[in-house]
Backbone as JSON, one array per atom type, in Angstrom:
{
  "sequence": "XXXXXXXXXXXXXXXXXXXXXXXXXXXXXXXXXXXXXXXXXXXXXXXXXXXXXXXXXXXXXXXXXXXXXXXXXXXXXXXXXXXXXXXXXXXXXXXXXXXXXXXXXXXXXXXXXXXXXXXXXXXXXXXXXXXXXXXXXXXXXXXXXXXXXXXXXXXXXXXXXXXXXXXXXXXXXXXXXXXXXXXXXXXXXXXXXXXXXXXXXXXXXXXXXXXXXXXXXXXXXXXXXXXXXXXXXXXXXXXXXXXXXXXX",
  "N": [[-40.81, -125.18, 18.25], [-43.56, -125.1, 15.95], [-43.54, -123.14, 13.96], [-40.83, -122.57, 13.65], [-39.86, -124.92, 12.51], [-41.25, -124.91, 10.09], [-40.16, -122.61, 8.95], [-37.49, -123.41, 8.55], [-37.85, -125.45, 6.68], [-38.76, -124.0, 4.44], [-36.51, -122.43, 4.04], [-34.65, -124.39, 3.38], [-35.76, -125.29, 0.98], [-35.36, -123.08, -0.67], [-32.63, -123.07, -0.99], [-31.87, -125.54, -1.82], [-30.81, -128.09, -4.15], [-32.83, -129.69, -4.9], [-35.67, -128.75, -5.13], [-38.26, -129.71, -5.6], [-38.56, -131.95, -3.98], [-38.52, -130.77, -1.43], [-40.83, -129.3, -1.61], [-42.73, -131.29, -1.42], [-42.21, -132.06, 1.2], [-43.0, -129.72, 2.49], [-45.73, -129.78, 1.96], [-46.56, -132.0, 3.48], [-46.06, -131.03, 5.99], [-47.86, -129.0, 6.22], [-50.25, -129.8, 7.33], [-49.84, -129.64, 10.0], [-49.76, -127.04, 10.79], [-51.63, -125.7, 12.32], [-51.0, -126.19, 14.89], [-49.26, -124.89, 17.67], [-47.01, -125.95, 18.87], [-45.14, -128.97, 18.44], [-45.67, -132.19, 19.68], [-43.58, -134.9, 20.94], [-44.52, -137.28, 19.78], [-45.99, -136.28, 17.59], [-43.97, -134.97, 16.16], [-42.39, -137.15, 15.55], [-44.11, -138.52, 13.83], [-44.21, -136.68, 11.7], [-41.52, -136.74, 10.83], [-41.28, -139.41, 10.03], [-43.06, -139.43, 7.9], [-41.71, -137.78, 6.17], [-39.47, -139.35, 5.6], [-40.75, -141.35, 4.18], [-41.57, -139.85, 1.97], [-39.06, -139.28, 0.96], [-38.26, -141.76, -0.06], [-40.16, -142.16, -2.12], [-39.59, -139.94, -3.7], [-36.92, -140.45, -4.5], [-37.3, -142.75, -6.09], [-38.88, -141.66, -8.14], [-37.15, -139.71, -9.18], [-35.06, -141.29, -10.16], [-36.39, -142.65, -12.23], [-37.16, -140.5, -13.9], [-34.66, -139.41, -14.53], [-33.53, -141.5, -15.99], [-35.2, -141.59, -18.23], [-34.73, -139.11, -19.34], [-32.09, -139.09, -19.98], [-30.75, -139.49, -22.51], [-31.7, -137.34, -24.32], [-30.87, -135.18, -22.72], [-28.11, -135.49, -22.56], [-27.43, -135.09, -25.23], [-28.21, -132.46, -25.49], [-26.49, -131.16, -23.72], [-24.08, -131.74, -24.94], [-24.31, -130.37, -27.41], [-24.55, -127.79, -26.45], [-22.1, -127.44, -25.2], [-20.45, -127.51, -27.4], [-21.2, -125.21, -28.69], [-20.64, -123.07, -26.98], [-17.83, -121.31, -25.72], [-15.35, -122.77, -23.57], [-15.2, -122.0, -20.07], [-12.69, -120.46, -18.02], [-11.01, -122.6, -15.73], [-10.63, -121.82, -13.05], [-10.18, -121.82, -9.44], [-10.45, -124.6, -7.3], [-12.87, -124.89, -4.64], [-13.45, -126.23, -1.53], [-15.58, -127.55, 0.98], [-14.98, -128.69, 4.09], [-16.34, -130.87, 6.39], [-16.86, -131.54, 9.78], [-17.56, -133.69, 12.6], [-18.33, -132.17, 15.6], [-15.82, -132.03, 18.05], [-14.22, -135.02, 19.37], [-15.99, -136.83, 20.31], [-17.81, -139.82, 20.51], [-20.55, -139.89, 20.87], [-21.51, -137.5, 19.71], [-20.91, -138.0, 17.04], [-22.63, -140.16, 16.51], [-25.13, -138.9, 16.87], [-25.07, -137.03, 14.76], [-25.01, -138.79, 12.59], [-27.56, -139.82, 12.67], [-29.22, -137.53, 12.35], [-28.25, -136.35, 10.02], [-27.31, -138.16, 7.85], [-24.52, -138.9, 5.83], [-24.96, -140.0, 3.31], [-27.57, -139.51, 2.74], [-30.18, -137.75, 1.0], [-31.73, -136.06, 2.41], [-31.2, -133.99, 5.0], [-31.33, -133.1, 8.34], [-29.83, -131.53, 10.01], [-27.19, -130.86, 12.39], [-24.42, -131.22, 14.75], [-21.87, -129.54, 13.89], [-18.51, -128.83, 12.75], [-16.89, -126.64, 10.48], [-14.67, -126.16, 7.74], [-12.99, -124.23, 5.24], [-11.5, -125.06, 2.27], [-9.11, -123.7, 0.15], [-6.84, -123.04, -2.42], [-5.1, -124.98, -1.45], [-5.03, -124.92, 1.35], [-6.79, -125.23, 4.45], [-9.17, -123.26, 6.01], [-10.51, -122.03, 9.06], [-12.65, -121.09, 11.84], [-12.49, -120.4, 15.31], [-12.94, -120.46, 18.92], [-11.04, -118.28, 21.04], [-9.58, -117.4, 24.06], [-7.87, -115.3, 24.35], [-7.1, -111.99, 23.4], [-4.95, -111.47, 21.85], [-4.54, -113.65, 20.33], [-5.46, -114.93, 17.24], [-8.75, -115.82, 15.97], [-9.11, -117.09, 13.59], [-7.71, -119.74, 11.79], [-5.45, -121.97, 10.03], [-5.13, -125.25, 8.59], [-3.76, -128.36, 7.36], [-5.75, -129.73, 4.76], [-8.68, -131.43, 5.85], [-7.72, -132.27, 8.33], [-8.2, -131.28, 10.91], [-7.27, -130.98, 14.26], [-8.95, -131.05, 16.52], [-11.44, -132.0, 15.93], [-13.68, -134.48, 14.45], [-13.22, -135.7, 11.3], [-15.67, -135.74, 8.71], [-17.01, -135.45, 6.1], [-16.72, -134.14, 2.72], [-17.79, -131.33, 0.9], [-17.97, -130.39, -2.34], [-17.64, -127.25, -3.68], [-18.42, -124.52, -5.95], [-15.95, -123.44, -8.41], [-13.65, -120.84, -7.66], [-13.01, -117.66, -9.08], [-11.5, -115.72, -8.1], [-8.43, -114.07, -7.83], [-5.3, -115.42, -6.52], [-3.83, -113.56, -5.02], [-5.81, -111.77, -4.23], [-7.38, -113.47, -2.71], [-5.69, -113.85, -0.53], [-5.86, -111.29, 0.54], [-8.56, -111.23, 1.28], [-8.56, -113.19, 3.3], [-6.92, -111.93, 5.17], [-8.59, -109.81, 5.88], [-10.68, -111.25, 7.06], [-9.39, -112.37, 9.27], [-9.06, -110.11, 10.84], [-11.71, -109.4, 11.26], [-12.88, -111.52, 12.55], [-12.15, -112.06, 15.43], [-10.89, -114.24, 18.02], [-12.1, -114.03, 20.57], [-14.61, -113.13, 20.04], [-16.14, -115.21, 19.32], [-19.16, -117.05, 19.19], [-21.3, -119.59, 20.21], [-23.82, -120.0, 19.0], [-24.42, -117.75, 17.38], [-22.2, -116.72, 16.07], [-20.15, -118.53, 14.77], [-17.98, -121.24, 13.62], [-19.29, -122.07, 11.3], [-20.7, -119.82, 10.44], [-18.52, -118.23, 9.78], [-17.38, -119.81, 7.69], [-19.45, -119.67, 5.79], [-19.49, -116.92, 5.24], [-16.87, -116.57, 4.21], [-16.97, -118.21, 1.9], [-18.89, -116.87, 0.39], [-17.56, -114.47, -0.12], [-15.61, -115.45, -1.76], [-17.06, -115.86, -3.98], [-18.51, -118.17, -4.47], [-20.96, -118.78, -3.47], [-23.19, -119.43, -0.63], [-22.77, -121.75, 2.17], [-24.19, -125.1, 2.38], [-27.48, -125.2, 3.82], [-28.14, -127.12, 5.81], [-25.91, -127.55, 7.32], [-25.51, -125.61, 9.3], [-27.99, -125.5, 10.47], [-29.07, -126.32, 12.99], [-27.76, -124.55, 14.71], [-28.87, -122.11, 13.88], [-31.56, -122.53, 14.54], [-31.26, -122.8, 17.3], [-30.31, -120.24, 17.93], [-32.56, -118.72, 17.26], [-34.45, -119.69, 19.12], [-33.14, -118.92, 21.45], [-33.29, -116.15, 21.22], [-36.06, -115.8, 21.47], [-36.39, -116.64, 24.12], [-34.85, -114.77, 25.47], [-36.37, -112.52, 25.11], [-38.62, -113.17, 26.43], [-41.18, -113.07, 29.05], [-40.29, -112.39, 32.48], [-40.98, -114.48, 34.42], [-41.01, -116.79, 32.78], [-38.36, -116.87, 31.9], [-37.07, -117.34, 34.33], [-38.04, -119.83, 34.92], [-36.91, -121.38, 32.88], [-34.13, -120.88, 32.97], [-33.62, -121.07, 35.61]],
  "CA": [[-42.07, -124.61, 17.78], [-43.9, -125.46, 14.59], [-43.14, -122.09, 13.02], [-39.4, -122.69, 13.38], [-39.68, -126.03, 11.59], [-41.75, -124.43, 8.8], [-39.17, -121.66, 8.43], [-36.32, -124.14, 8.07], [-38.24, -126.16, 5.46], [-38.77, -123.03, 3.34], [-35.12, -122.05, 3.8], [-34.02, -125.51, 2.68], [-36.29, -125.32, -0.38], [-34.78, -121.99, -1.46], [-31.2, -123.29, -1.19], [-31.59, -126.92, -2.21], [-30.81, -128.46, -5.57], [-33.99, -130.56, -5.12], [-36.81, -128.02, -4.58], [-39.51, -130.49, -5.68], [-38.66, -132.78, -2.79], [-38.88, -129.93, -0.28], [-42.23, -128.94, -1.77], [-43.48, -132.4, -0.83], [-42.05, -131.94, 2.65], [-43.84, -128.6, 2.92], [-47.12, -130.22, 1.9], [-46.85, -132.88, 4.62], [-46.01, -130.23, 7.2], [-48.97, -128.05, 6.23], [-51.33, -130.31, 8.17], [-49.5, -129.41, 11.4], [-49.57, -125.61, 11.02], [-52.54, -125.14, 13.32], [-50.43, -126.45, 16.21], [-48.18, -124.0, 18.02], [-45.86, -126.78, 19.16], [-45.31, -130.38, 18.13], [-45.24, -133.14, 20.7], [-42.62, -135.88, 20.44], [-45.23, -138.2, 18.9], [-46.33, -135.58, 16.35], [-42.73, -134.76, 15.43], [-42.0, -138.46, 15.01], [-44.98, -138.77, 12.67], [-43.77, -135.83, 10.61], [-40.24, -137.24, 10.32], [-41.52, -140.66, 9.31], [-43.7, -139.11, 6.61], [-40.65, -137.25, 5.31], [-38.68, -140.48, 5.13], [-41.55, -141.98, 3.13], [-41.49, -138.99, 0.79], [-37.71, -139.44, 0.4], [-38.25, -142.99, -0.85], [-40.93, -141.91, -3.33], [-38.87, -138.96, -4.5], [-35.76, -141.11, -5.11], [-37.8, -143.59, -7.18], [-39.33, -140.81, -9.25], [-35.99, -139.07, -9.79], [-34.34, -142.3, -10.95], [-37.15, -142.89, -13.45], [-37.07, -139.31, -14.74], [-33.29, -139.27, -15.02], [-33.31, -142.52, -17.01], [-35.94, -141.23, -19.44], [-34.2, -137.89, -19.93], [-30.63, -139.17, -20.08], [-30.27, -139.3, -23.88], [-31.88, -135.96, -24.8], [-30.1, -134.24, -21.92], [-26.71, -135.61, -22.94], [-27.29, -134.44, -26.52], [-28.33, -131.02, -25.29], [-25.25, -130.7, -23.09], [-23.01, -131.82, -25.92], [-24.45, -129.28, -28.38], [-24.29, -126.55, -25.74], [-20.66, -127.36, -24.98], [-19.82, -127.21, -28.68], [-21.55, -123.86, -29.13], [-20.12, -122.07, -26.07], [-16.42, -121.5, -25.37], [-15.19, -123.19, -22.17], [-14.76, -121.0, -19.11], [-11.46, -120.77, -17.31], [-11.39, -123.5, -14.64], [-10.61, -121.2, -11.74], [-9.56, -122.55, -8.35], [-11.48, -125.35, -6.57], [-13.17, -124.57, -3.24], [-14.07, -127.39, -0.88], [-16.03, -127.36, 2.36], [-14.75, -129.9, 4.87], [-17.28, -130.9, 7.51], [-16.43, -132.4, 10.88], [-18.36, -133.81, 13.81], [-17.67, -131.37, 16.63], [-15.05, -132.78, 19.04], [-13.95, -136.42, 19.02], [-16.92, -137.64, 21.08], [-18.58, -140.77, 19.72], [-21.97, -139.54, 20.97], [-21.79, -136.47, 18.7], [-20.87, -138.66, 15.74], [-23.87, -140.93, 16.37], [-26.22, -137.95, 16.68], [-25.0, -136.48, 13.4], [-25.37, -139.83, 11.62], [-29.02, -139.94, 12.69], [-29.87, -136.33, 11.85], [-27.78, -135.94, 8.7], [-26.43, -139.19, 7.3], [-23.82, -138.3, 4.69], [-25.46, -140.55, 2.06], [-29.0, -139.21, 2.61], [-30.47, -136.45, 0.39], [-32.48, -135.27, 3.39], [-30.4, -133.79, 6.2], [-32.03, -132.2, 9.24], [-28.87, -130.67, 10.69], [-26.3, -131.59, 13.28], [-23.45, -130.43, 15.5], [-20.77, -129.62, 12.94], [-17.47, -127.83, 12.53], [-16.67, -126.53, 9.04], [-13.49, -125.45, 7.28], [-13.0, -123.96, 3.81], [-10.22, -125.28, 1.6], [-8.85, -123.0, -1.1], [-5.41, -122.89, -2.68], [-4.32, -125.98, -0.74], [-5.09, -124.8, 2.8], [-8.14, -125.21, 5.03], [-9.32, -122.14, 6.95], [-11.69, -122.14, 9.92], [-12.76, -120.11, 12.93], [-12.78, -121.01, 16.6], [-12.84, -119.6, 20.11], [-9.77, -118.05, 21.7], [-9.81, -116.48, 25.19], [-6.89, -114.22, 24.32], [-7.29, -111.02, 22.32], [-3.76, -111.46, 21.01], [-4.51, -114.87, 19.51], [-6.58, -114.84, 16.28], [-9.71, -116.92, 15.94], [-8.99, -117.75, 12.28], [-6.5, -120.55, 11.69], [-5.43, -122.87, 8.89], [-4.53, -126.56, 8.78], [-3.81, -129.18, 6.17], [-7.15, -130.12, 4.53], [-9.29, -132.61, 6.48], [-6.89, -132.75, 9.44], [-8.35, -130.46, 12.12], [-6.95, -131.88, 15.38], [-9.94, -131.05, 17.6], [-12.74, -132.49, 15.48], [-13.67, -135.74, 13.7], [-13.57, -135.45, 9.9], [-16.9, -136.42, 8.33], [-17.21, -135.48, 4.66], [-16.36, -132.93, 1.99], [-18.74, -130.83, -0.09], [-17.28, -129.63, -3.39], [-18.35, -126.05, -4.08], [-18.0, -124.04, -7.27], [-14.6, -122.9, -8.5], [-13.57, -119.39, -7.53], [-12.17, -116.97, -10.05], [-10.77, -114.67, -7.38], [-6.99, -114.35, -7.89], [-4.67, -115.85, -5.27], [-3.45, -112.38, -4.23], [-7.04, -111.23, -3.63], [-7.78, -114.41, -1.66], [-4.87, -113.52, 0.63], [-6.42, -110.06, 1.12], [-9.82, -111.61, 1.94], [-8.22, -113.89, 4.54], [-6.43, -110.91, 6.11], [-9.77, -109.1, 6.39], [-11.42, -112.15, 7.94], [-8.65, -112.48, 10.53], [-9.37, -108.91, 11.62], [-13.14, -109.3, 11.55], [-13.3, -112.68, 13.35], [-11.26, -112.35, 16.55], [-11.29, -115.44, 18.75], [-12.95, -113.76, 21.74], [-15.96, -112.8, 19.57], [-16.82, -116.46, 18.96], [-20.4, -117.37, 19.9], [-21.69, -120.93, 19.8], [-25.02, -119.99, 18.18], [-24.59, -116.6, 16.5], [-20.98, -116.35, 15.33], [-19.31, -119.7, 14.95], [-17.19, -121.65, 12.45], [-20.16, -122.17, 10.11], [-20.92, -118.45, 9.96], [-17.27, -117.84, 9.12], [-17.26, -120.53, 6.42], [-20.45, -119.12, 4.88], [-19.0, -115.59, 4.86], [-15.68, -116.76, 3.37], [-17.39, -118.74, 0.6], [-19.58, -115.8, -0.36], [-16.54, -113.53, -0.59], [-14.91, -116.11, -2.85], [-17.95, -115.89, -5.12], [-19.01, -119.53, -4.74], [-22.24, -118.96, -2.8], [-23.16, -119.83, 0.77], [-22.66, -123.18, 2.45], [-25.52, -125.75, 2.49], [-28.18, -124.79, 5.02], [-28.23, -128.14, 6.84], [-24.69, -127.59, 8.14], [-25.67, -124.77, 10.5], [-29.42, -125.37, 10.76], [-29.31, -126.41, 14.43], [-27.3, -123.31, 15.33], [-29.87, -121.07, 13.6], [-32.72, -122.82, 15.37], [-30.89, -122.47, 18.68], [-30.26, -118.78, 18.06], [-33.94, -118.23, 17.26], [-35.05, -120.02, 20.41], [-32.48, -118.1, 22.46], [-33.87, -114.81, 21.12], [-37.4, -115.85, 22.07], [-36.27, -116.73, 25.58], [-34.33, -113.49, 25.98], [-37.46, -111.54, 25.08], [-39.78, -113.73, 27.16], [-41.43, -112.49, 30.37], [-39.36, -112.84, 33.52], [-41.3, -115.81, 35.0], [-40.6, -117.85, 31.87], [-36.91, -116.95, 31.95], [-36.66, -117.97, 35.58], [-38.38, -121.26, 34.84], [-36.01, -122.05, 31.96], [-32.75, -120.76, 33.37], [-33.5, -121.38, 37.04]],
  "C": [[-42.31, -124.96, 16.32], [-43.43, -124.42, 13.59], [-41.67, -122.19, 12.67], [-39.11, -123.8, 12.38], [-40.13, -125.63, 10.18], [-40.73, -123.5, 8.15], [-37.96, -122.38, 7.86], [-36.63, -124.93, 6.8], [-38.21, -125.2, 4.27], [-37.35, -122.58, 3.02], [-34.39, -123.15, 3.0], [-34.48, -125.56, 1.23], [-35.63, -124.26, -1.26], [-33.32, -122.23, -1.79], [-30.88, -124.65, -1.78], [-31.56, -127.08, -3.73], [-32.01, -129.32, -5.93], [-35.25, -129.88, -4.56], [-38.11, -128.81, -4.63], [-39.67, -131.39, -4.46], [-39.11, -131.94, -1.59], [-40.31, -129.41, -0.38], [-43.12, -130.03, -1.2], [-43.41, -132.36, 0.7], [-42.96, -130.85, 3.2], [-45.31, -129.0, 2.94], [-47.48, -131.11, 3.1], [-46.86, -132.1, 5.93], [-47.2, -129.3, 7.33], [-50.1, -128.5, 7.15], [-51.09, -130.04, 9.65], [-49.47, -127.92, 11.76], [-50.48, -125.03, 12.09], [-52.02, -125.36, 14.74], [-49.28, -125.48, 16.49], [-46.89, -124.77, 18.29], [-46.18, -128.22, 18.8], [-44.85, -131.22, 19.32], [-44.22, -134.1, 20.09], [-43.29, -136.84, 19.46], [-45.56, -137.54, 17.56], [-45.09, -135.35, 15.5], [-42.25, -136.06, 14.81], [-42.82, -138.8, 13.77], [-44.56, -137.95, 11.47], [-42.49, -136.37, 9.98], [-40.42, -138.53, 9.54], [-42.17, -140.41, 7.96], [-42.67, -138.54, 5.64], [-39.78, -138.38, 4.76], [-39.42, -141.23, 4.02], [-41.48, -141.17, 1.84], [-40.11, -139.1, 0.14], [-37.65, -140.65, -0.51], [-39.0, -142.79, -2.17], [-40.19, -140.97, -4.28], [-37.69, -139.61, -5.21], [-36.19, -142.0, -6.27], [-38.18, -142.75, -8.39], [-38.15, -140.17, -9.96], [-35.2, -140.05, -10.64], [-35.05, -142.55, -12.28], [-37.03, -141.72, -14.43], [-35.69, -139.16, -15.35], [-33.0, -140.27, -16.13], [-33.98, -142.14, -18.32], [-35.33, -140.04, -20.15], [-32.71, -137.96, -20.26], [-30.13, -138.86, -21.49], [-30.48, -137.87, -24.39], [-31.01, -134.97, -24.04], [-28.63, -134.28, -22.33], [-26.47, -134.94, -24.29], [-27.33, -132.93, -26.39], [-27.05, -130.45, -24.7], [-24.12, -130.68, -24.09], [-23.09, -130.66, -26.91], [-24.16, -127.94, -27.73], [-22.8, -126.35, -25.55], [-19.94, -127.0, -26.27], [-20.05, -125.76, -29.09], [-20.89, -122.79, -28.27], [-18.65, -122.34, -25.77], [-16.29, -121.88, -23.91], [-14.7, -122.04, -21.31], [-13.44, -121.43, -18.49], [-11.81, -121.58, -16.06], [-11.44, -122.85, -13.28], [-9.95, -122.1, -10.72], [-10.64, -123.3, -7.55], [-11.63, -124.88, -5.13], [-13.92, -125.75, -2.65], [-14.43, -127.03, 0.56], [-15.87, -128.67, 3.11], [-15.58, -129.83, 6.15], [-16.82, -131.93, 8.53], [-17.56, -132.56, 11.9], [-17.62, -133.06, 14.91], [-17.08, -132.27, 17.71], [-14.78, -134.19, 18.51], [-14.91, -137.37, 19.74], [-17.76, -138.54, 20.17], [-20.07, -140.43, 19.74], [-22.37, -138.48, 19.95], [-21.82, -137.09, 17.31], [-22.14, -139.46, 15.49], [-25.05, -140.01, 16.12], [-26.23, -137.41, 15.26], [-25.34, -137.52, 12.34], [-26.88, -139.99, 11.54], [-29.68, -138.74, 12.01], [-29.47, -135.97, 10.42], [-26.79, -136.97, 8.16], [-25.82, -138.69, 5.99], [-24.3, -138.83, 3.35], [-26.94, -140.23, 1.82], [-29.2, -137.87, 1.93], [-31.21, -135.53, 1.34], [-31.67, -135.19, 4.67], [-31.08, -132.74, 7.07], [-31.09, -131.19, 9.9], [-27.99, -131.52, 11.58], [-25.37, -130.64, 14.0], [-22.13, -130.53, 14.74], [-19.75, -128.5, 13.11], [-17.21, -127.82, 11.03], [-15.41, -125.73, 8.76], [-13.52, -125.33, 5.76], [-11.6, -124.17, 3.26], [-10.16, -124.5, 0.3], [-7.34, -122.82, -1.22], [-4.56, -123.79, -1.78], [-4.33, -125.9, 0.76], [-6.54, -124.73, 3.26], [-8.2, -124.16, 6.13], [-10.6, -122.31, 7.76], [-11.58, -121.15, 11.07], [-13.13, -120.83, 14.21], [-12.56, -120.03, 17.74], [-11.4, -119.48, 20.6], [-9.99, -117.06, 22.85], [-8.9, -115.26, 25.17], [-7.14, -113.3, 23.14], [-6.09, -110.97, 21.39], [-3.66, -112.68, 20.11], [-5.69, -114.86, 18.55], [-7.5, -116.04, 16.36], [-9.65, -117.71, 14.64], [-7.66, -118.48, 12.2], [-6.58, -121.43, 10.45], [-4.71, -124.17, 9.25], [-4.44, -127.23, 7.41], [-5.26, -129.67, 5.97], [-7.52, -131.44, 5.19], [-8.5, -133.14, 7.68], [-7.05, -131.93, 10.71], [-8.17, -131.35, 13.35], [-8.03, -132.01, 16.44], [-11.26, -131.7, 17.22], [-12.58, -133.74, 14.61], [-14.13, -135.48, 12.27], [-14.74, -136.34, 9.47], [-17.04, -136.57, 6.82], [-16.79, -134.15, 4.06], [-17.44, -132.6, 0.98], [-17.96, -129.98, -1.09], [-18.16, -128.46, -3.8], [-17.9, -125.63, -5.48], [-16.55, -123.57, -7.23], [-14.65, -121.38, -8.32], [-12.64, -118.83, -8.59], [-11.48, -115.76, -9.42], [-9.28, -115.01, -7.43], [-6.4, -114.69, -6.51], [-4.3, -114.65, -4.39], [-4.67, -111.78, -3.53], [-7.56, -112.16, -2.53], [-7.0, -114.14, -0.38], [-5.4, -112.26, 1.32], [-7.73, -110.37, 1.87], [-9.54, -112.28, 3.28], [-7.72, -112.9, 5.59], [-7.59, -110.12, 6.72], [-10.54, -109.97, 7.38], [-10.72, -112.32, 9.29], [-8.96, -111.29, 11.44], [-10.82, -108.9, 12.09], [-13.67, -110.45, 12.4], [-12.28, -112.98, 14.46], [-11.8, -113.51, 17.39], [-12.23, -115.18, 19.9], [-14.36, -113.35, 21.34], [-16.77, -114.05, 19.22], [-18.06, -116.66, 19.83], [-20.94, -118.67, 19.34], [-22.86, -120.93, 18.82], [-25.02, -118.91, 17.1], [-23.36, -116.22, 15.68], [-19.96, -117.47, 15.52], [-18.58, -120.06, 13.65], [-18.03, -121.72, 11.18], [-20.5, -120.8, 9.55], [-19.69, -117.94, 9.22], [-17.15, -118.5, 7.75], [-18.23, -119.98, 5.37], [-19.99, -117.76, 4.35], [-17.82, -115.71, 3.88], [-16.08, -117.23, 1.97], [-18.08, -117.68, -0.25], [-18.58, -114.79, -0.9], [-15.71, -114.13, -1.74], [-15.78, -116.21, -4.11], [-18.5, -117.25, -5.46], [-20.34, -119.81, -4.05], [-22.08, -119.41, -1.36], [-23.04, -121.33, 0.94], [-24.05, -123.79, 2.56], [-26.17, -125.46, 3.84], [-28.18, -125.81, 6.14], [-27.02, -128.13, 7.78], [-24.84, -126.74, 9.39], [-27.14, -124.54, 10.85], [-29.7, -125.41, 12.26], [-28.88, -125.14, 15.15], [-28.3, -122.18, 15.09], [-31.13, -121.28, 14.43], [-32.45, -122.44, 16.83], [-30.85, -120.98, 18.91], [-31.66, -118.18, 18.1], [-34.64, -118.49, 18.58], [-34.45, -119.17, 21.52], [-33.04, -116.68, 22.44], [-35.26, -114.77, 21.74], [-37.33, -115.86, 23.59], [-35.76, -115.42, 26.18], [-35.42, -112.43, 26.04], [-38.7, -112.01, 25.83], [-39.98, -113.01, 28.49], [-40.52, -113.13, 31.43], [-39.71, -114.2, 34.13], [-40.88, -116.97, 34.1], [-39.09, -118.01, 31.87], [-36.44, -117.68, 33.2], [-36.95, -119.47, 35.57], [-37.4, -122.02, 33.99], [-34.59, -122.05, 32.5], [-32.52, -121.05, 34.85], [-33.15, -120.15, 37.88]]
}
């Protein structure tokens, strides 16, 4: 539905480091608001216009960055001299995987969210949070005695294909408190509570990062899951004939 696409554009604008680009995207999408749904042809037209805006935006940003490089560097230098340095804290990294080892999933994710593109629509991703040398993630477990939260060596999850790493801010939470946070998450994220759309590894990663004080994860990582959850809610509340038509 068009409203879902509009909602995701506004969400991306509020979380992105490049709000001016998303404002351009919003402007191109405004011409489609009178439509309740987009056909494949209309959606293709919208996506192509976004790609065009990406090219224009990159050119403009390069020009602006070049013109502002000297004053900005002087400003940063004077600011650094005037303010005492903060304690470095502990690095937090978000490791992103293509779900499973299927080549088809990897191809889909490359199309929807190429790792070198500033514009990412979403994809089918697994996410793990690295802090203090270990990567923590959440997954399904059919047994109530087996926790859903597990840790591995960074970037080595055995069930998924490693894709890229997003460096987040440093956390100033002490190591002992991080251990307490992880213990709480183990209790609050049992494996049998896992839900593909509403309570998955990306929700866990977002929650963990917020508790570490480094902010939420980038919206594009779990955008498809949010869209799917929204559509699922609409279908659950739809009249019975529509449900029967969709679910059979």
